[in-house]
PDB file of C-alpha atoms and ligand atoms in Angstrom:
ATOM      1  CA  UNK A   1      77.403 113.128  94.553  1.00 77.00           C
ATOM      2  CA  UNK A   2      80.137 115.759  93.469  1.00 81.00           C
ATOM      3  CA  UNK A   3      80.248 117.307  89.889  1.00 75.00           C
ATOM      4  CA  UNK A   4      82.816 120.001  89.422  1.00 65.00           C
ATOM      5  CA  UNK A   5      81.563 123.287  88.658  1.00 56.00           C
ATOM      6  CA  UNK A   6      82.665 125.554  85.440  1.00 42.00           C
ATOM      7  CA  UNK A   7      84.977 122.632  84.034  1.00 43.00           C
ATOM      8  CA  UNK A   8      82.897 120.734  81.521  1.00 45.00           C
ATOM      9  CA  UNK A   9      83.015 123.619  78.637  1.00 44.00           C
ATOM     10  CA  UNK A  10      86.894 123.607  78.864  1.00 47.00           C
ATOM     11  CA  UNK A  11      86.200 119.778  77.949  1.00 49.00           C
ATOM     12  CA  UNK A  12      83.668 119.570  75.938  1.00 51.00           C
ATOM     13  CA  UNK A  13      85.218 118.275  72.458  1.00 55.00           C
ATOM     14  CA  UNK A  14      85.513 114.301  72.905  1.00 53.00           C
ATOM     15  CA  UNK A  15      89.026 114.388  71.980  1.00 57.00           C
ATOM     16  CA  UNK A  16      89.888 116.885  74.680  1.00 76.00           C
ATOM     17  CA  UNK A  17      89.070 114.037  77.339  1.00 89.00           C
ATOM     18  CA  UNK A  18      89.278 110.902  76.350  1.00 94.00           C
ATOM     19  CA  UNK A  19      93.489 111.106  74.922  1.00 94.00           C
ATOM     20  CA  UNK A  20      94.216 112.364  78.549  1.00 96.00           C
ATOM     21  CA  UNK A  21      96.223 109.179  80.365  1.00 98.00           C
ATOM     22  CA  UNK A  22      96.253 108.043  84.195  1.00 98.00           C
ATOM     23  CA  UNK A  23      99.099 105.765  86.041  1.00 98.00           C
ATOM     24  CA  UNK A  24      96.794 102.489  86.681  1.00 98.00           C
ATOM     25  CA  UNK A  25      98.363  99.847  88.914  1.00 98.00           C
ATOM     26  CA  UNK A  26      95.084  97.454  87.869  1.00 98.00           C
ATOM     27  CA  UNK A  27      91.677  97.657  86.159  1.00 99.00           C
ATOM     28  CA  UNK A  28      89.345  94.667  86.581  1.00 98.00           C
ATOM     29  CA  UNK A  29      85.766  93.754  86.062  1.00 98.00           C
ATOM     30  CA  UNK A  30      84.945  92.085  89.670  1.00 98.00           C
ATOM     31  CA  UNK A  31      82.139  92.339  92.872  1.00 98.00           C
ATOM     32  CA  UNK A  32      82.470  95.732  94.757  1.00 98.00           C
ATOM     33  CA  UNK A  33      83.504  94.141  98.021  1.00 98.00           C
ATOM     34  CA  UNK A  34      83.123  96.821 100.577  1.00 98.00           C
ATOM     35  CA  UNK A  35      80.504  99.010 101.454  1.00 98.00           C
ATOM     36  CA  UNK A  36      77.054  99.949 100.943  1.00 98.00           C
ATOM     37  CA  UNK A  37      77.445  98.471  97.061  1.00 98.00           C
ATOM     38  CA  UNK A  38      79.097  95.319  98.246  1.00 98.00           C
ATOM     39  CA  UNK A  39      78.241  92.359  96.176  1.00 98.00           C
ATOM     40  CA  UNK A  40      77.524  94.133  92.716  1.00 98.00           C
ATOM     41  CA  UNK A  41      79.396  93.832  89.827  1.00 98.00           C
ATOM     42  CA  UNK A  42      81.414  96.546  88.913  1.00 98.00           C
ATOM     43  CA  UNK A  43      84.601  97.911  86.895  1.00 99.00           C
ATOM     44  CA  UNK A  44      87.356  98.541  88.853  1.00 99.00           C
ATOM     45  CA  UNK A  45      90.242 101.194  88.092  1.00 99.00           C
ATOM     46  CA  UNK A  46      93.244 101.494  90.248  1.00 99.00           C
ATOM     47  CA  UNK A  47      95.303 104.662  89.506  1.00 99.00           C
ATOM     48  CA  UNK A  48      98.725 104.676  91.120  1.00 98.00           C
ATOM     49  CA  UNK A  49     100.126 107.115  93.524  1.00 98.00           C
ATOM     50  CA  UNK A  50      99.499 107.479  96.849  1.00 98.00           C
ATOM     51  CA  UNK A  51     100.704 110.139  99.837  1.00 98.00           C
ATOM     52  CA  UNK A  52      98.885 109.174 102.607  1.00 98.00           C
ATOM     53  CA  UNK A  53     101.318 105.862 103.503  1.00 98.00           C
ATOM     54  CA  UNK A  54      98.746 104.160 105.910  1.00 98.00           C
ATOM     55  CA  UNK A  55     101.152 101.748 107.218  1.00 98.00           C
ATOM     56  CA  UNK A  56      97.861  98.651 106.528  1.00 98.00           C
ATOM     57  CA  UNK A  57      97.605  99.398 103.439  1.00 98.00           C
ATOM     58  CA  UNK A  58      96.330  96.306 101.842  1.00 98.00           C
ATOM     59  CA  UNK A  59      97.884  97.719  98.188  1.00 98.00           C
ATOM     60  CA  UNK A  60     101.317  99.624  99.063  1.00 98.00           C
ATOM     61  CA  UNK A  61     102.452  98.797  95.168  1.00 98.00           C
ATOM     62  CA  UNK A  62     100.023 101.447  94.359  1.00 98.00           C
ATOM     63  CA  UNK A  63     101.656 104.065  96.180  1.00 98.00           C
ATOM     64  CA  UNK A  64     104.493 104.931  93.512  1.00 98.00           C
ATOM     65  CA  UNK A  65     103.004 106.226  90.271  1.00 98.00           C
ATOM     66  CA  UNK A  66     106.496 105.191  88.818  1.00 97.00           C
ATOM     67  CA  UNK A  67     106.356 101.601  87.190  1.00 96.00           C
ATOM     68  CA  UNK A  68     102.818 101.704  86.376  1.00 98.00           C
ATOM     69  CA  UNK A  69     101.731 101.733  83.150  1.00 98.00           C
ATOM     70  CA  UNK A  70      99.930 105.434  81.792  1.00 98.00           C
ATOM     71  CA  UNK A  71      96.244 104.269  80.068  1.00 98.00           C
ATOM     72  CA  UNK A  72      94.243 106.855  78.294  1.00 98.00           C
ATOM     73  CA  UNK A  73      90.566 107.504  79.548  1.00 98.00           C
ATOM     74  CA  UNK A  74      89.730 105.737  75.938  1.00 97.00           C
ATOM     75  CA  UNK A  75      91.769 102.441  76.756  1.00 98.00           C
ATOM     76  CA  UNK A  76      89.429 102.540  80.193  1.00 98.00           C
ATOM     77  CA  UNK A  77      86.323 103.299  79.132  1.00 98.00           C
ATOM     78  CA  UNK A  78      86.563 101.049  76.483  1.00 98.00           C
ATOM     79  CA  UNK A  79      87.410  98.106  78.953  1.00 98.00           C
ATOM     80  CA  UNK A  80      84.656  99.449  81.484  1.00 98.00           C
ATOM     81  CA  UNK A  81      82.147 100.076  78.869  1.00 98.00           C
ATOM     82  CA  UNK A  82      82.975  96.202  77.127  1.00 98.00           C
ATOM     83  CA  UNK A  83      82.666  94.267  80.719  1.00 98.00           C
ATOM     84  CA  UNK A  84      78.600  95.273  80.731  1.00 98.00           C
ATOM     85  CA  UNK A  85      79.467  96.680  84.602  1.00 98.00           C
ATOM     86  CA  UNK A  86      76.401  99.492  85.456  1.00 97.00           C
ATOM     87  CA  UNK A  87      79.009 101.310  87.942  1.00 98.00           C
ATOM     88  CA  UNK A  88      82.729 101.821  88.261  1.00 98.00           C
ATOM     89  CA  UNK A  89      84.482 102.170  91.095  1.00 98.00           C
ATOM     90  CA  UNK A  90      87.623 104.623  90.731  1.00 98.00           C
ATOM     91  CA  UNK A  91      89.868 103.844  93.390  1.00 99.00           C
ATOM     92  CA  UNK A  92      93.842 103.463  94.012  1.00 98.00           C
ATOM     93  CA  UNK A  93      95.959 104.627  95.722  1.00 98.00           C
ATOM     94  CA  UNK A  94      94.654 107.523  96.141  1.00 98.00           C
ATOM     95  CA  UNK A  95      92.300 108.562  92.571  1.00 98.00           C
ATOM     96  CA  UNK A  96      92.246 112.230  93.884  1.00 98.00           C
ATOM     97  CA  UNK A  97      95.988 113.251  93.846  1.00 98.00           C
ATOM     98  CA  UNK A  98      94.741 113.161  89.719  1.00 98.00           C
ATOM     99  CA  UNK A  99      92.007 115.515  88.193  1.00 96.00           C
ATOM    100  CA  UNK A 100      89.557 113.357  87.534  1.00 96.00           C
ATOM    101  CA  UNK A 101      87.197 115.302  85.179  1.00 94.00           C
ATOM    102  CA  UNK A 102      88.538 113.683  81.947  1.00 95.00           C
ATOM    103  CA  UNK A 103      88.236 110.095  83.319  1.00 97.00           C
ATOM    104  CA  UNK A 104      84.638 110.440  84.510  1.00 96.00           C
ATOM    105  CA  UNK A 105      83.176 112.245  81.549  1.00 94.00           C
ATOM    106  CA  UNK A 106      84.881 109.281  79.466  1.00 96.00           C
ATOM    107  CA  UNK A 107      82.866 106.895  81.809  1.00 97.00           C
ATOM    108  CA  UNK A 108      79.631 108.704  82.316  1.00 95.00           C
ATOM    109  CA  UNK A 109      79.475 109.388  78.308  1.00 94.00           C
ATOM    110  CA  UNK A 110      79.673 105.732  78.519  1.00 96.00           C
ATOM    111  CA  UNK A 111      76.993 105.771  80.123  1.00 96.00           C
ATOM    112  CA  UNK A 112      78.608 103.724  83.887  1.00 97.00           C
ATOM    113  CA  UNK A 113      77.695 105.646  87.066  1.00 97.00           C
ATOM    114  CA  UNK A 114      81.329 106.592  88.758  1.00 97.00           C
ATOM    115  CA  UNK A 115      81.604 105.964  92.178  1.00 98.00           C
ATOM    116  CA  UNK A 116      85.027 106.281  94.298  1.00 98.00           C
ATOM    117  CA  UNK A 117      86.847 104.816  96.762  1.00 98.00           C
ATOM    118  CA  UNK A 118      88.951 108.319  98.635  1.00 98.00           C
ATOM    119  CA  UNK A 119      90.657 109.164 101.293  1.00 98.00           C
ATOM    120  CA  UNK A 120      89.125 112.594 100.774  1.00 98.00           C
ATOM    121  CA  UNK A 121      92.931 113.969 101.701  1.00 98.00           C
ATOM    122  CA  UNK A 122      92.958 116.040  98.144  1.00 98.00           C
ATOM    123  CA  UNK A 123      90.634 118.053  96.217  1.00 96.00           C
ATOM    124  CA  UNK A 124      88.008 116.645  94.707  1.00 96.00           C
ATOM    125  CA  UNK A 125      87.506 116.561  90.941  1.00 96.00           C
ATOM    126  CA  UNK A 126      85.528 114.987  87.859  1.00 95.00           C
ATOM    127  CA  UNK A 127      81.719 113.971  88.307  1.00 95.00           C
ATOM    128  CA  UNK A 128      81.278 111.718  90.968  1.00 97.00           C
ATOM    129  CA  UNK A 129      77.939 109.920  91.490  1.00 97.00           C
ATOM    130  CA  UNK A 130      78.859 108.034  94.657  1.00 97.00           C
ATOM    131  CA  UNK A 131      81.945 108.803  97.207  1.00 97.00           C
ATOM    132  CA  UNK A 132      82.744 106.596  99.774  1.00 98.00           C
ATOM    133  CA  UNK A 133      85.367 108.172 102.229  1.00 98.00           C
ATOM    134  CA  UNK A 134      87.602 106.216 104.454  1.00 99.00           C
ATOM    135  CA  UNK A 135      89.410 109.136 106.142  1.00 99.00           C
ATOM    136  CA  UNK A 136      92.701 108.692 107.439  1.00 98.00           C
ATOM    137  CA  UNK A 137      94.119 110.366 110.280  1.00 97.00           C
ATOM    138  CA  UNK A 138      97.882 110.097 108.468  1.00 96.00           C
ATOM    139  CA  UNK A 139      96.536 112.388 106.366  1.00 98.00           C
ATOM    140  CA  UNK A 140      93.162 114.023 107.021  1.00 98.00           C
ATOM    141  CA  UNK A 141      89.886 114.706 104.707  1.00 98.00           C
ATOM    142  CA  UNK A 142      89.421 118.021 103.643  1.00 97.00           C
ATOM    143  CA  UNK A 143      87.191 120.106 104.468  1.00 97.00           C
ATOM    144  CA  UNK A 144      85.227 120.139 101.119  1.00 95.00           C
ATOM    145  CA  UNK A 145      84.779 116.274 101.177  1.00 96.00           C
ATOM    146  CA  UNK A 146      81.676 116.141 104.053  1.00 97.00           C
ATOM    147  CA  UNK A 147      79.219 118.268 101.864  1.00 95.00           C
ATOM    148  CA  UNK A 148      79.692 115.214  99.520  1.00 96.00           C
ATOM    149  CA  UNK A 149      80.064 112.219 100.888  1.00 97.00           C
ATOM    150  CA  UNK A 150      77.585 109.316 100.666  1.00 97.00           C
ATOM    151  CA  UNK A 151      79.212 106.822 102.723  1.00 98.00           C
ATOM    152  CA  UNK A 152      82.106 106.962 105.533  1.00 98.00           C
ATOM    153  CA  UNK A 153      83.711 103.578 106.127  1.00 98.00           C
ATOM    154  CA  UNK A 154      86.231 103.699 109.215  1.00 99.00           C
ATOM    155  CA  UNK A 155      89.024 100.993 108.857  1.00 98.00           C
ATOM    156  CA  UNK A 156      89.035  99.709 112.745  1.00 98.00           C
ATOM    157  CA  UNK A 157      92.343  98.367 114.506  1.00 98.00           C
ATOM    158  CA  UNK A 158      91.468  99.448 118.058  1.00 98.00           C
ATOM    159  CA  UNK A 159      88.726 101.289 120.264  1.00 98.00           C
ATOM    160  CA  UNK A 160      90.519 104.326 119.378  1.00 97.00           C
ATOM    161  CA  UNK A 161      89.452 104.164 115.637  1.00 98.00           C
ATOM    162  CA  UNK A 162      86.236 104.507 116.992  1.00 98.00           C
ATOM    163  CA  UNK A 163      86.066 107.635 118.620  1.00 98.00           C
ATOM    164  CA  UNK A 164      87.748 108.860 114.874  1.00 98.00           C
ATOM    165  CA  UNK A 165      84.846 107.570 113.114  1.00 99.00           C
ATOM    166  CA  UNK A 166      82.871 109.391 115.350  1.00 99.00           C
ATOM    167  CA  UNK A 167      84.471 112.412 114.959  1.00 98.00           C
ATOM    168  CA  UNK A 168      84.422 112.264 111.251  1.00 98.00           C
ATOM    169  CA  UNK A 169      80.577 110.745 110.775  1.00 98.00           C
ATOM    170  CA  UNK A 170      79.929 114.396 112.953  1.00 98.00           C
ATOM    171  CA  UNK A 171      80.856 116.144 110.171  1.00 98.00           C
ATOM    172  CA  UNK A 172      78.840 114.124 107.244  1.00 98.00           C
ATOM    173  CA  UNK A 173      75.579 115.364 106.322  1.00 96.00           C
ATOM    174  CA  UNK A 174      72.199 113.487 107.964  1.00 96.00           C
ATOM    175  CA  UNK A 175      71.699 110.532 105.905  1.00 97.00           C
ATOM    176  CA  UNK A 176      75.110 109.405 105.334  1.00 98.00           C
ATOM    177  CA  UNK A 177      75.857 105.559 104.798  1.00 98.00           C
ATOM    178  CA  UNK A 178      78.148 104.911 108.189  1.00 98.00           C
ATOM    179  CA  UNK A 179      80.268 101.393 108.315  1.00 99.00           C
ATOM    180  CA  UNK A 180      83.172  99.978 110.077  1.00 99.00           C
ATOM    181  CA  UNK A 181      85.826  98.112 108.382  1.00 98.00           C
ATOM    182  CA  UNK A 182      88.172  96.054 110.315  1.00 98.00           C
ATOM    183  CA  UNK A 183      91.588  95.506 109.430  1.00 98.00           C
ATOM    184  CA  UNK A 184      92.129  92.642 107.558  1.00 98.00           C
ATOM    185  CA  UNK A 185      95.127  91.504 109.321  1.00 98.00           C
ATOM    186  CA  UNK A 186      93.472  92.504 112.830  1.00 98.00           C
ATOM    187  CA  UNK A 187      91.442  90.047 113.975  1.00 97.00           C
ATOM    188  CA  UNK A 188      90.447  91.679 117.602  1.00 97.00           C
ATOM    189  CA  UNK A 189      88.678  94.543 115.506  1.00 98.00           C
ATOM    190  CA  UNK A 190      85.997  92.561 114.457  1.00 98.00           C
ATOM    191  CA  UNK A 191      84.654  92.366 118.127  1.00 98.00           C
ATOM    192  CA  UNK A 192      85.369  95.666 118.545  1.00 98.00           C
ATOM    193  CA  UNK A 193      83.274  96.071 116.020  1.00 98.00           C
ATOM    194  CA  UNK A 194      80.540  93.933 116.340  1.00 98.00           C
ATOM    195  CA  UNK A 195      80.276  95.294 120.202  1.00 98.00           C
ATOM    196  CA  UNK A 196      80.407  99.201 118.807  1.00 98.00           C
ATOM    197  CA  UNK A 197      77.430  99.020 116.507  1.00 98.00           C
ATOM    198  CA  UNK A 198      74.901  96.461 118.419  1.00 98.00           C
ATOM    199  CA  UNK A 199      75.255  99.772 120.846  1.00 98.00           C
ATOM    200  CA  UNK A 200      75.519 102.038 118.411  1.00 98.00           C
ATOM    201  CA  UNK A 201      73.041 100.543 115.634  1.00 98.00           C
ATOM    202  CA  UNK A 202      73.582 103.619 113.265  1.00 98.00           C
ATOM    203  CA  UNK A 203      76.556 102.227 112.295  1.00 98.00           C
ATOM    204  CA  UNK A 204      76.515  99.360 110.104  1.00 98.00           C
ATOM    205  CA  UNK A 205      79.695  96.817 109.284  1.00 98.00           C
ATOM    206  CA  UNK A 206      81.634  96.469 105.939  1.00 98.00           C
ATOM    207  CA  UNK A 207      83.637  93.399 105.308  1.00 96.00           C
ATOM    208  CA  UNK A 208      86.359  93.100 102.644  1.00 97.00           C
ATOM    209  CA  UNK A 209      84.140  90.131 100.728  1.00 97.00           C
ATOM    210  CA  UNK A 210      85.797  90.018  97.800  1.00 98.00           C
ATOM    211  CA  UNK A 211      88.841  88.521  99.982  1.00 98.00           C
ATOM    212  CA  UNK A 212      86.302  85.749 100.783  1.00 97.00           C
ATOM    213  CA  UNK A 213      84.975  85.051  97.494  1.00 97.00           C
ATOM    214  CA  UNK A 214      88.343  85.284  96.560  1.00 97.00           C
ATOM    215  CA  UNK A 215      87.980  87.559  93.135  1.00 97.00           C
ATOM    216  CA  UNK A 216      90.450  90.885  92.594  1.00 98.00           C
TER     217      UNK A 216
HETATM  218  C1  LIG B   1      93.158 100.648  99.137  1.00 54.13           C
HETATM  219  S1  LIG B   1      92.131 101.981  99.533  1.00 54.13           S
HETATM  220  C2  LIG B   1      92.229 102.957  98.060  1.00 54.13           C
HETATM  221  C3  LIG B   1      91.352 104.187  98.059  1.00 54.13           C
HETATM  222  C4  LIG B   1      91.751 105.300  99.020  1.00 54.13           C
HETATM  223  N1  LIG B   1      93.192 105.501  99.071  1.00 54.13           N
HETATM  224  C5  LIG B   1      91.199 105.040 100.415  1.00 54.13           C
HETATM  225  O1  LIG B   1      91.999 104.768 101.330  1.00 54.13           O
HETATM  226  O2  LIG B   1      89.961 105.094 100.561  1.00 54.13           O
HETATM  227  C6  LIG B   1      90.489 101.286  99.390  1.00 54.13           C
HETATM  228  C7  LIG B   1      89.819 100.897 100.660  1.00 54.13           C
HETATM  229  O3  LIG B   1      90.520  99.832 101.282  1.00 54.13           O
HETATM  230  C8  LIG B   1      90.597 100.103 102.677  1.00 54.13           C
HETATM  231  N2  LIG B   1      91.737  99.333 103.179  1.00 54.13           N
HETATM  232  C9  LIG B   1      93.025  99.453 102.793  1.00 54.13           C
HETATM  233  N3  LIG B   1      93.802  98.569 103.458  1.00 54.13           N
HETATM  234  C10 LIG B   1      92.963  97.880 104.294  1.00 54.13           C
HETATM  235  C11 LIG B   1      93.153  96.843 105.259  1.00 54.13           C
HETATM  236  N4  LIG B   1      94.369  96.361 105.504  1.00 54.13           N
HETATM  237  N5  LIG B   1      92.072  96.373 105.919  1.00 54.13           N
HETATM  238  C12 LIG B   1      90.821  96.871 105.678  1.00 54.13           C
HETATM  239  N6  LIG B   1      90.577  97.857 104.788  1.00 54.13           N
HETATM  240  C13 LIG B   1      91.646  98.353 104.107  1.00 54.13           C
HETATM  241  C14 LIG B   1      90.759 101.621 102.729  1.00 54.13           C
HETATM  242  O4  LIG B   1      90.476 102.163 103.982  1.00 54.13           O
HETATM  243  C15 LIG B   1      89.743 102.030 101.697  1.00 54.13           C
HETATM  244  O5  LIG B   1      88.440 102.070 102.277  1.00 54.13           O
HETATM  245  N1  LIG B   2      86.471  93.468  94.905  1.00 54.13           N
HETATM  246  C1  LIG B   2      87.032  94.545  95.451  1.00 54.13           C
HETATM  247  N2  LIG B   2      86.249  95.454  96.084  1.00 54.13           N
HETATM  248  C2  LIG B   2      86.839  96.583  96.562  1.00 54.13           C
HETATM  249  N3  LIG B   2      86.258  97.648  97.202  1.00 54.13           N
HETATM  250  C3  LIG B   2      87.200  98.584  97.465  1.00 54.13           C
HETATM  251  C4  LIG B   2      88.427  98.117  96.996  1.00 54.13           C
HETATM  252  C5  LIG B   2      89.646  98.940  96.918  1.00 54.13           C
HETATM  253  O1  LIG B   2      90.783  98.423  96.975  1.00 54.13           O
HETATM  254  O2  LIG B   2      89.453 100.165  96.711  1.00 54.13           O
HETATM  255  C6  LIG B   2      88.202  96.829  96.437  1.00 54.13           C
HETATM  256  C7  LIG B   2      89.031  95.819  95.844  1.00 54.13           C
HETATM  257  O3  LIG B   2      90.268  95.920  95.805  1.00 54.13           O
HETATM  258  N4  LIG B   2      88.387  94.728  95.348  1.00 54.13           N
HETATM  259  S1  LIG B   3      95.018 106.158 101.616  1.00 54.13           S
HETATM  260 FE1  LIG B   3      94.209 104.263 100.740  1.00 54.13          FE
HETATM  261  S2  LIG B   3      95.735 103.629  99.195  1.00 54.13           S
HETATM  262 FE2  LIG B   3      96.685 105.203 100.434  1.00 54.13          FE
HETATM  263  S3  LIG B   3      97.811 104.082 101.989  1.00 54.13           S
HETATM  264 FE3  LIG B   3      95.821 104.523 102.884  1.00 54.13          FE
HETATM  265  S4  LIG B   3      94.527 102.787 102.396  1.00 54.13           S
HETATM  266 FE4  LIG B   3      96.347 102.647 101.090  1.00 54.13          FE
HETATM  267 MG1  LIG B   4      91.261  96.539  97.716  1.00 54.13          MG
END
């Protein structure tokens, strides 16, 4: 849970936040497929632009903002707040290279909880009920991002992803969500996986399920 300090007054007047636009690749009512929330239905926003470049990436069209199209915070929360979702899930790309006060006050006004999907590699920003960081070691968290997080989920290749996820689950305060992810197009990380947390029983494992039940 993050909510940005000494911002809100400078926003309070409806029209101040909800004309500001984002670069979204996608937005999509679907099943959160990863995580702690995987297999709810949520609202899905994809903002464009990305500087992190993990070479995996399962959505390198969302690392140029260029050639996305810009949507106002009312075009979104109008779509989020229409598809009945409880909860959506800002994610990208990478959602905090943008400030994203205006697009979460448009949501939570709406009434959705906002939860996010982050490399943690930028400042945070907006009002952010749930953050799931998946650090990345091609661009590290910040500092800032541990006294927030609610979940870490480590994408897994090889054993050496695991001594990362260790490093970075140090720094998360007691009570954090911990899961391994493995690489979709690794197969041999799924043992690694399943090996690391019957030891290690803390950690729990995340699949990408929405590539199962086949839905965005
Ligand atoms: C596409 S990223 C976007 C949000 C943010 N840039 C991040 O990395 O958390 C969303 C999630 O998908 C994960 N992911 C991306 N490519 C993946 C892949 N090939 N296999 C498994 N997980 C992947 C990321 O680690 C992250 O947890
Ligand atoms: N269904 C579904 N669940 C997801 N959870 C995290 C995703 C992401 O790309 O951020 C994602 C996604 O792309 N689709
Ligand atoms: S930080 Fe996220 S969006 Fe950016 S390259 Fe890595 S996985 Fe893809
Ligand atoms: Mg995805």
């Amino acid at each position: 849970m993050f909510k940005v300090e000494n911002h809100t007054e400078t926003l309070t007047d409806t029209k101040d936040f909800m004309d500001v636009e984002y670069p979204v690749m996608e937005h999509f009512y679907t099943i959160q497929g990863e995580g702690a929330h995987t297999g709810r239905a949520s609202y899905f926003i994809r903002t464009a632009g990305c500087d992190v470049n993990c070479w995996w990436c399962d959505v390198k069209d969302s690392w140029e903002e260029e050639g996305h199209p810009r949507l106002t915070v009312k075009e979104l929360v109008y779509a989020a707040e229409n598809s009945g979702a409880p909860f959506a899930v800002i994610t990208g790309g990478e959602p905090l290279l943008h400030d994203l006060l205006p697009l979460t006050l448009g949501l939570k006004s709406a009434g959705l909880q906002v939860h996010i999907e982050t490399s943690g590699s930028s400042p945070l920003s907006g009002q952010l009920d749930w953050i799931t960081l998946s650090p990345k070691r091609f661009k590290k968290p910040t500092a800032e991002v541990f006294d927030y997080v609610d979940e870490l989920k480590v994408v897994v290749l090889t054993k050496k992803d695991l001594k990362w996820a260790e490093d970075n689950a140090a720094k998360c305060p007691e009570g954090t969500k911990l899961l391994l992810q493995p690489e979709w197009e690794t197969p041999k990380s799924i043992d690694i996986i399943v090996e690391y947390v019957k030891k290690h029983p803390e950690w729990g494992i995340s699949l990408q399920a929405h590539k199962f039940l086949k839905v965005p």
